[in-house]
Tab-separated table of C-alpha atoms in Angstrom:
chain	number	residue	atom	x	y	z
A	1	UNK	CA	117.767	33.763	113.396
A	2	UNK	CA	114.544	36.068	113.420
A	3	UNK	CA	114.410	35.888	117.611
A	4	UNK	CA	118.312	36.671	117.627
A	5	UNK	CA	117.734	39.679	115.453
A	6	UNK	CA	115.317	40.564	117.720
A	7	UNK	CA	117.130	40.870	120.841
A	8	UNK	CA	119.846	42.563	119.031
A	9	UNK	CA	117.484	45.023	117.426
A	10	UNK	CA	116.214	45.778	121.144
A	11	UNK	CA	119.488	46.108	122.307
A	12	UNK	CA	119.681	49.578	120.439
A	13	UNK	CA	117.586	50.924	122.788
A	14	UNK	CA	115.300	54.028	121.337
A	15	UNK	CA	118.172	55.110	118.468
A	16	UNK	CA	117.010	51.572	117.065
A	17	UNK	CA	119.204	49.904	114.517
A	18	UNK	CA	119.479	49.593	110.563
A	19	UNK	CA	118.750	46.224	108.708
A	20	UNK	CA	122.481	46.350	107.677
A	21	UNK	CA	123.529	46.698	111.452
A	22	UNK	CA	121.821	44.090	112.211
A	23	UNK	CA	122.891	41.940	109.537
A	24	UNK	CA	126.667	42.487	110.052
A	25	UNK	CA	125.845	41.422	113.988
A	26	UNK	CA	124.738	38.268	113.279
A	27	UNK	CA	127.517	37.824	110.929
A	28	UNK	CA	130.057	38.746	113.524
A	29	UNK	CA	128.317	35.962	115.826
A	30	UNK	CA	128.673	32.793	113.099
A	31	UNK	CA	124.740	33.057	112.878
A	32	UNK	CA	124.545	33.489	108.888
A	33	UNK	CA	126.790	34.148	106.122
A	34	UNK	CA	127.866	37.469	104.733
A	35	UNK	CA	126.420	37.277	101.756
A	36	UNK	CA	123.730	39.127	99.402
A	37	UNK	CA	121.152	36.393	99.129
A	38	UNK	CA	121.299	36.188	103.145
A	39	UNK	CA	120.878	39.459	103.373
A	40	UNK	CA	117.666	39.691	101.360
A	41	UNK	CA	116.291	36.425	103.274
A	42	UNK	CA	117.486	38.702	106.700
A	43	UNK	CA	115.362	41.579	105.001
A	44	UNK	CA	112.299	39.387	104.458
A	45	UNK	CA	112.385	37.553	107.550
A	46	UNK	CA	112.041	40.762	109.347
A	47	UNK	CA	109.806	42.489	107.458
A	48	UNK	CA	107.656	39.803	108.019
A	49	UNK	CA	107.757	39.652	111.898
A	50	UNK	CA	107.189	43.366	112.060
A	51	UNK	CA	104.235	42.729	109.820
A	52	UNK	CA	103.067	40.583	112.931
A	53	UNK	CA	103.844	43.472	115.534
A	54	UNK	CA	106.239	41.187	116.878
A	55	UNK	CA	109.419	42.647	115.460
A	56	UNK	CA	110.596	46.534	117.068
A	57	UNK	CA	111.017	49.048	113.805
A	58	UNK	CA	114.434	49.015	111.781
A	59	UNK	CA	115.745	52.546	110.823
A	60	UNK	CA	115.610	53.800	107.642
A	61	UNK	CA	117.825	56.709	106.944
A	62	UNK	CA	116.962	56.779	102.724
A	63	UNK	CA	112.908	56.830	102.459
A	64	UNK	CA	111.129	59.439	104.502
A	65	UNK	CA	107.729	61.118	104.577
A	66	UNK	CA	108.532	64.781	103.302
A	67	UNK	CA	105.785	66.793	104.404
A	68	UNK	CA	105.741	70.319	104.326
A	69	UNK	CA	105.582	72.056	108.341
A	70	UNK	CA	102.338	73.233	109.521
A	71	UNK	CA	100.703	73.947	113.004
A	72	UNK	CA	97.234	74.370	114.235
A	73	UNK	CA	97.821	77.862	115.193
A	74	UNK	CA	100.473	80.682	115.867
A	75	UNK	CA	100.537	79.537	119.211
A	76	UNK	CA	101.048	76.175	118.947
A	77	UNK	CA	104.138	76.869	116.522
A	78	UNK	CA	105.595	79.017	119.781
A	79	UNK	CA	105.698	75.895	122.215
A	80	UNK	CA	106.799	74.062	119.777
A	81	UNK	CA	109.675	76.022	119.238
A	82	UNK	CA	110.303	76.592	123.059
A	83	UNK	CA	111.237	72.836	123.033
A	84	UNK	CA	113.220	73.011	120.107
A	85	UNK	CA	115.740	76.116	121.268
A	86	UNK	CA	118.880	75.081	121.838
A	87	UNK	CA	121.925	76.958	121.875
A	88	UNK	CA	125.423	76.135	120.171
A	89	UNK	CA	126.809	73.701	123.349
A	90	UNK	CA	130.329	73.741	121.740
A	91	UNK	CA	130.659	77.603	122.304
A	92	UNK	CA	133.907	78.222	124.697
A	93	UNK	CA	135.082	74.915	123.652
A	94	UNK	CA	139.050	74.356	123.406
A	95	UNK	CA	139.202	73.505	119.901
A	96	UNK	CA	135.707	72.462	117.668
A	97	UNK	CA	135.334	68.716	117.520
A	98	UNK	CA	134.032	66.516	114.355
A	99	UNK	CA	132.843	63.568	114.828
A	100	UNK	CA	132.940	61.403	111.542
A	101	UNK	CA	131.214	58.627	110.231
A	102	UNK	CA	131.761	56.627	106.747
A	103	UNK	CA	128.545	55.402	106.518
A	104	UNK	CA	124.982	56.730	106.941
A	105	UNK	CA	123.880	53.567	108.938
A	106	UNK	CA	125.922	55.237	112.033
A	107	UNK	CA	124.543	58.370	111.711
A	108	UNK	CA	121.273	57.988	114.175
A	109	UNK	CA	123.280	56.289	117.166
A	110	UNK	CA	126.285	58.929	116.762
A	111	UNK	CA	124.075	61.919	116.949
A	112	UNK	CA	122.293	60.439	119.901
A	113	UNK	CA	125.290	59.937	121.716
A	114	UNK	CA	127.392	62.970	121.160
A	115	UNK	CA	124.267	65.352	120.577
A	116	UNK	CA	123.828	66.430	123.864
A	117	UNK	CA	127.292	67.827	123.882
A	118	UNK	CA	126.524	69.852	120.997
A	119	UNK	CA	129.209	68.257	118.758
A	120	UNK	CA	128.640	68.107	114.682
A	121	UNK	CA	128.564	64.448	113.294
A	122	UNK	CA	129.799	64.700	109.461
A	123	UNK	CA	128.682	61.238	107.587
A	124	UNK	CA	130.559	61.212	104.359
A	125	UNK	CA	129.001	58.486	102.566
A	126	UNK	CA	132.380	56.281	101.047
A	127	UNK	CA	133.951	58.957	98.986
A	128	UNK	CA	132.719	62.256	99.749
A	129	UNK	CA	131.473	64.487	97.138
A	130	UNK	CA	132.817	67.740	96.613
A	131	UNK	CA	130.081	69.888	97.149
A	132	UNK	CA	130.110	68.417	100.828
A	133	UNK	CA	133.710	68.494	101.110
A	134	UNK	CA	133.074	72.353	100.360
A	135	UNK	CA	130.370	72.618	103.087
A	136	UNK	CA	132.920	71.209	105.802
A	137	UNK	CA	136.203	73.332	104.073
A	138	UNK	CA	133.355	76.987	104.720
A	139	UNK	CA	132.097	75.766	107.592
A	140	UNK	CA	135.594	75.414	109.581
A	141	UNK	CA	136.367	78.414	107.691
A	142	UNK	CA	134.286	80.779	109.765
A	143	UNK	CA	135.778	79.630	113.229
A	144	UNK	CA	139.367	80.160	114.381
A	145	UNK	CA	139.684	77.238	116.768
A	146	UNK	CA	141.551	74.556	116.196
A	147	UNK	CA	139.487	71.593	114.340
A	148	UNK	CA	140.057	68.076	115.579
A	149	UNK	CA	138.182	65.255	113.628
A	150	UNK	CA	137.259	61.370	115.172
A	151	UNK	CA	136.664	59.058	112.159
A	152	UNK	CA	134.459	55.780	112.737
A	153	UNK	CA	134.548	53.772	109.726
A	154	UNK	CA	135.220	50.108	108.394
A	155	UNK	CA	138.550	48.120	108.854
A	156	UNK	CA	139.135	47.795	105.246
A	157	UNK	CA	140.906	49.164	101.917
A	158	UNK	CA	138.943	51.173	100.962
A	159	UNK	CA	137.869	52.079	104.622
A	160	UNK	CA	141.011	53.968	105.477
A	161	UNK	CA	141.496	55.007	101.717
A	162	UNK	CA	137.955	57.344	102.345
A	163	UNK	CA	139.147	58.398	105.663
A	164	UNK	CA	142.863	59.048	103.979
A	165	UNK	CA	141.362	60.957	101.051
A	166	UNK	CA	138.320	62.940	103.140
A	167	UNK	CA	140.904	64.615	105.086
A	168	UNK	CA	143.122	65.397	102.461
A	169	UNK	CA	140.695	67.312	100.697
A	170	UNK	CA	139.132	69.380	103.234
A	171	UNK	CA	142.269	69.954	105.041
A	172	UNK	CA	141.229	71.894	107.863
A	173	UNK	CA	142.073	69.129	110.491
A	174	UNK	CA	144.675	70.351	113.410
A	175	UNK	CA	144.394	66.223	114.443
A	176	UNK	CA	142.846	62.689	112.981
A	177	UNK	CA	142.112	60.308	115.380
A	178	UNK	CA	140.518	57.231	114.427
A	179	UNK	CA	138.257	55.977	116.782
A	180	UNK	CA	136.971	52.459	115.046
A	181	UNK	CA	137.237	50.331	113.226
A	182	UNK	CA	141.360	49.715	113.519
A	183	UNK	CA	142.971	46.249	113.100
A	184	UNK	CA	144.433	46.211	116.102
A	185	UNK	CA	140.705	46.292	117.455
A	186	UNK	CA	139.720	43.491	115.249
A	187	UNK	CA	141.799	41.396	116.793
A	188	UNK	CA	140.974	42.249	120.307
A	189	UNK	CA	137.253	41.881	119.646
A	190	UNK	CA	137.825	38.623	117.627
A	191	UNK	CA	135.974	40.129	115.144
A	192	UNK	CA	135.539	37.592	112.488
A	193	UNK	CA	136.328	38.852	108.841
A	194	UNK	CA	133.717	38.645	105.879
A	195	UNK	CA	134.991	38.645	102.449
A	196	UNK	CA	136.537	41.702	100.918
A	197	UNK	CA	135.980	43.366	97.231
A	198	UNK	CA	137.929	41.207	94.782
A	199	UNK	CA	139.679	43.662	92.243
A	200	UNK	CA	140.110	46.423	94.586
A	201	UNK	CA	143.209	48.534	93.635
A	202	UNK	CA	144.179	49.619	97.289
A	203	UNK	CA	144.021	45.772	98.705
A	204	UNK	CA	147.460	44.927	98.143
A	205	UNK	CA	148.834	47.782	100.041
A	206	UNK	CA	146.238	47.087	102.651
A	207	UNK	CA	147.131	43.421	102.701
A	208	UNK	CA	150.784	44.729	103.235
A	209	UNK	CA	150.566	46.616	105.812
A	210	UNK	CA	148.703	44.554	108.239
A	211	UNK	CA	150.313	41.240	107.123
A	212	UNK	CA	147.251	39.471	105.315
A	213	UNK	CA	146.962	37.035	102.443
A	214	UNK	CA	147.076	39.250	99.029
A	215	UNK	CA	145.384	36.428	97.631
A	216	UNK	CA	142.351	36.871	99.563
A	217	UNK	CA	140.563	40.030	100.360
A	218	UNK	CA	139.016	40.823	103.792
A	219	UNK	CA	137.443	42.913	105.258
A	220	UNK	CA	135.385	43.760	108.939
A	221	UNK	CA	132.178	46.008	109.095
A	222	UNK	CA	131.762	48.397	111.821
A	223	UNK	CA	128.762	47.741	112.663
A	224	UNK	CA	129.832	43.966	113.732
A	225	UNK	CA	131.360	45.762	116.777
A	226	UNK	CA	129.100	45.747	119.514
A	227	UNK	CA	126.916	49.014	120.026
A	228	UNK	CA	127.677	49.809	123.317
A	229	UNK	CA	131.425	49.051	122.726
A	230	UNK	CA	131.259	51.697	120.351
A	231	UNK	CA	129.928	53.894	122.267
A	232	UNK	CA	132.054	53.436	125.047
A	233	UNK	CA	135.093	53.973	122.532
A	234	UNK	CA	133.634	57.186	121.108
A	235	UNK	CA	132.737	58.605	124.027
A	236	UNK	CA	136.629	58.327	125.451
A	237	UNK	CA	137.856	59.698	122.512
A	238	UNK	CA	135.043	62.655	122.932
A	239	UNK	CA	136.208	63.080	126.478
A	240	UNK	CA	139.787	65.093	126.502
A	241	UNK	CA	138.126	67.717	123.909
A	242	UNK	CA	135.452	68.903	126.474
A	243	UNK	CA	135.419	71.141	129.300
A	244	UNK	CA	133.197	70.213	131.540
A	245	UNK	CA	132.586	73.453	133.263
A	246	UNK	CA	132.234	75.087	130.268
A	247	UNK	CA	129.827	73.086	128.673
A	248	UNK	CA	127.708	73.297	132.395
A	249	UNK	CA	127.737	77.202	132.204
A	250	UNK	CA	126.430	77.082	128.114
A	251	UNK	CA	123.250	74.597	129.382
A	252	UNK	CA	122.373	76.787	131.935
A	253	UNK	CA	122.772	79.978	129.880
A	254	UNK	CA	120.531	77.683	127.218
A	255	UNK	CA	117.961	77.357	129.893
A	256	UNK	CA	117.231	80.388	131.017
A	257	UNK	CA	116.753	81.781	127.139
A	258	UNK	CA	113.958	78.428	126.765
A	259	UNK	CA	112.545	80.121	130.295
A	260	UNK	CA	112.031	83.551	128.232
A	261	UNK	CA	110.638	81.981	125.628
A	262	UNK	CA	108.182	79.919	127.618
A	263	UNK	CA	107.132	83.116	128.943
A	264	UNK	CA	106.135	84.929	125.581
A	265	UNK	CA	104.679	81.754	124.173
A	266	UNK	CA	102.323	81.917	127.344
A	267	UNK	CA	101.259	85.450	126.401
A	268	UNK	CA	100.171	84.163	123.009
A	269	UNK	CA	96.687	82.092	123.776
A	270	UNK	CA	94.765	80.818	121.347
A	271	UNK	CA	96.784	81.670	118.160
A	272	UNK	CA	95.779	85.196	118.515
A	273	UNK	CA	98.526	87.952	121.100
A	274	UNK	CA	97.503	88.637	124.456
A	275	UNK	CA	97.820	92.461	125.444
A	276	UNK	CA	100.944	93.617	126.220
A	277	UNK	CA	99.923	94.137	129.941
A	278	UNK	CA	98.964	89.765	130.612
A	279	UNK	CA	102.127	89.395	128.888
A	280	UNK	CA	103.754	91.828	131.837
A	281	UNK	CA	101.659	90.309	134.209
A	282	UNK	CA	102.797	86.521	133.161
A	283	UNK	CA	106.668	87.336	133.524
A	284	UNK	CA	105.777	88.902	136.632
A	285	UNK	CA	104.524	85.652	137.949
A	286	UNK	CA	107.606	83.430	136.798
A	287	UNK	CA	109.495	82.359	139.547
A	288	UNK	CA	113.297	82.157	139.606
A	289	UNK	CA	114.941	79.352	137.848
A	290	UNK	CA	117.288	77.367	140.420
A	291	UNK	CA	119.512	74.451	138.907
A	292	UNK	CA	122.500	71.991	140.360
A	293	UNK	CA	123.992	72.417	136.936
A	294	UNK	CA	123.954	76.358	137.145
A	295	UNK	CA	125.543	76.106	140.397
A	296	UNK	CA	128.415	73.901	139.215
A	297	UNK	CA	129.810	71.142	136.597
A	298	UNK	CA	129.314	68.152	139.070
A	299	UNK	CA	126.309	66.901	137.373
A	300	UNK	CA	127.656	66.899	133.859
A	301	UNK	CA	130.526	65.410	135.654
A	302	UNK	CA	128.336	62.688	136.938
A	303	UNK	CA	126.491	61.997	133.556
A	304	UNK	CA	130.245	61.763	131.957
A	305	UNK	CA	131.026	59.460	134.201
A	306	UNK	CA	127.850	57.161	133.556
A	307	UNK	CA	128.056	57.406	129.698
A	308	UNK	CA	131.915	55.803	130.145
A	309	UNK	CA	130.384	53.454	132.323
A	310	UNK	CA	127.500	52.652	129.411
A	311	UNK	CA	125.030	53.653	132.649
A	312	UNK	CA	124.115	57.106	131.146
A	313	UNK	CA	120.681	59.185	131.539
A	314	UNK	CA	119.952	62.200	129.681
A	315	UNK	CA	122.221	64.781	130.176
A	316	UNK	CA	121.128	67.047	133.348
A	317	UNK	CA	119.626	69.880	131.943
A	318	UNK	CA	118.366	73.217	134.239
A	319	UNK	CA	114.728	72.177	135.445
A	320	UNK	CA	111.864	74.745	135.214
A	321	UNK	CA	110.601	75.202	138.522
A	322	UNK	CA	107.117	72.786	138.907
A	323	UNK	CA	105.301	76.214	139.396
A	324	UNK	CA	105.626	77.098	136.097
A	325	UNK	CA	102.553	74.625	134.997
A	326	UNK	CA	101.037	74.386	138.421
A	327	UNK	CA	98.809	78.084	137.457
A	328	UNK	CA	96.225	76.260	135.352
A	329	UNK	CA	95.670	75.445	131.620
A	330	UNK	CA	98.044	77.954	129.116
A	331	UNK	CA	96.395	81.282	128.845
C-alpha cells in the first residue's frame, strides 16, 4: 500500500498531493477500503515513511507557519518584490472566468494549472458561507464583463446540491459549466463508487435522476479521478474563454513593468538609495528587452497546445536579456 501511495504521491509532480487525494486514489484502484479506520492506518503509514525520508511531503492546506514578513534590508524587500509583480493576465479578456472548486484539497493543483493564465480559483468549502458568497457577489460587482463559472466538485447529492445552491446565491453567473465530477464521467472512467451519507435528504432525488438504488447511497470523490485527467478536462473547458493574443500582449506588457522595476531595485544597494545620478546611469545601461511572445501569440499557442497534450512547461514568459546580470554583483 505505502510504495503505491508513493508513486501516486510522485505523480503530482511539484503541486504535491493531499492525504485525502491520495486516499480516494487508492480507493478508486481496489487497493483499500473507503473507510475511516483505513484512512487513519493510510495517515499513519505515511507519516511514518516520511519520518524515514523515504516518503515525498503531503500538502496541508489547514496548519501553516504564520509568521509575520520581514527582510534583511530595504533592498532585499525590492528584489523580492521584482519577482513577485505580476499584472492582472485576465485584463482584455472576453468575459472573466471562475474557476470553482468544492473542496480545499483541489485548491493547490487548480491554481497551479490555471494560474499562469491569471484566472481566479474560488474554493467554497461544501456550503459556502455568506460572508464569502458576499466577497464573490462585490467582487463581480466591480467588472462589467460577462462572468462564466467552471465547477469541479464530487459526483454526489450533496455535490451538485453545493454547486446548485453556490450559484444561486451569488447569482452573478452569465454560464455554469461543470467540468468534473459528472455521472456520465463516472461511468466512462469506471470509477468505482464508495459509500454515500445514509440519511441524506437530497439522495432520493439524486438516486432518481441518475437511476440508482434509493436503498443504497453512493457516492464518487473527485479526487479518485486521475490528476492529469483532470487537468486535461479543466484545461479544455479553460480553453474557449481565452484569447490567446490577448493574453500574449498582457505578459509582455507584464514584463517590461518587472524590467523597470529591476532597474530601481538595482539603484538601491545595500538597503540604503543610491544617488539619483547611478540610478540614471543604471537605466542607461539596460539593454532593450526582445521576446518571441512580444512579437506574437505563437508561443502561448504552443504552451496551450502542450498543457492539452499533459506535455506542458511553464508558460513562455518575456526573457530579460542575459546582459542584465552579466555587469557584476548588484550595486
Amino acid at each position: 500500500m505505502v510504495e503505491r501511495a508513493r508513486q501516486i504521491a510522485n505523480g503530482y509532480g511539484p503541486a504535491n498531493c493531499t492525504l485525502r487525494q491520495l486516499h480516494y486514489r487508492l480507493v478508486a484502484e481496489g487497493m483499500i477500503a473507503n473507510s475511516p479506520p483505513m484512512y487513519r492506518r493510510l495517515s499513519a503509514r505515511c507519516a511514518e515513511a516520511r519520518r524515514r525520508g523515504d516518503f515525498p511531503d503531503l500538502v496541508d492546506t489547514l496548519r501553516e507557519v504564520h509568521v509575520p514578513p520581514a527582510w534583511p534590508d530595504a533592498g532585499a524587500f525590492l528584489r523580492e518584490a521584482v519577482d513577485q509583480f505580476g499584472l492582472d493576465r485576465t485584463q482584455g479578456q472576453p468575459c472573466a472566468l471562475y474557476l470553482a472548486a468544492e473542496k480545499d484539497t483541489l485548491r493547490t493543483l487548480m491554481t497551479s494549472w490555471v494560474g499562469e493564465l491569471g484566472i481566479p480559483v474560488l474554493v467554497v468549502r461544501g456550503f459556502g458561507s455568506q460572508s464569502y458568497v458576499d466577497v464573490v457577489r462585490t467582487r463581480a460587482a466591480h467588472d462589467e464583463r460577462e462572468h462564466r463559472l467552471l465547477f469541479v466538485g464530487d459526483c454526489d447529492a450533496s455535490g451538485e446540491d453545493i454547486e446548485r445552491d453556490f450559484v444561486a446565491r451569488t447569482g452573478c453567473w452569465s454560464t455554469v459549466e461543470r467540468v468534473a465530477l459528472t455521472y456520465e464521467q463516472v461511468l466512462a472512467y469506471g470509477l468505482p463508487p464508495a459509500e454515500g451519507k445514509r440519511g441524506d435528504p437530497r439522495w432520493p432525488a439524486f438516486a432518481r435522476r441518475h437511476g440508482l438504488d434509493p436503498a443504497h447511497p453512493v457516492q464518487w470523490e473527485v479526487e479518485a479521478l486521475d490528476p492529469d485527467e483532470l487537468q486535461r478536462l479543466v484545461l479544455a473547458a479553460v480553453a474557449p474563454h481565452v484569447d490567446r493574443t490577448v493574453l500574449a500582449r498582457r505578459i509582455a506588457h507584464e514584463a517590461e513593468q518587472r524590467r523597470a522595476l529591476r532597474r530601481f531595485a538595482r539603484s538601491w544597494p545595500d538597503g540604503s538609495r543610491a544617488p539619483a545620478e547611478q540610478a540614471e546611469k543604471v537605466g542607461a545601461a539596460e539593454p532593450t528587452v526582445t521576446s518571441s511572445v512580444v512579437q506574437g501569440p505563437a508561443a502561448v499557442e504552443r504552451f496551450w497546445t502542450a498543457e492539452l497534450m499533459r506535455e506542458a512547461e511553464p508558460l513562455p514568459m518575456p526573457e530579460f536579456d542575459e546582459d542584465d546580470d552579466a555587469s557584476g554583483p548588484e550595486a
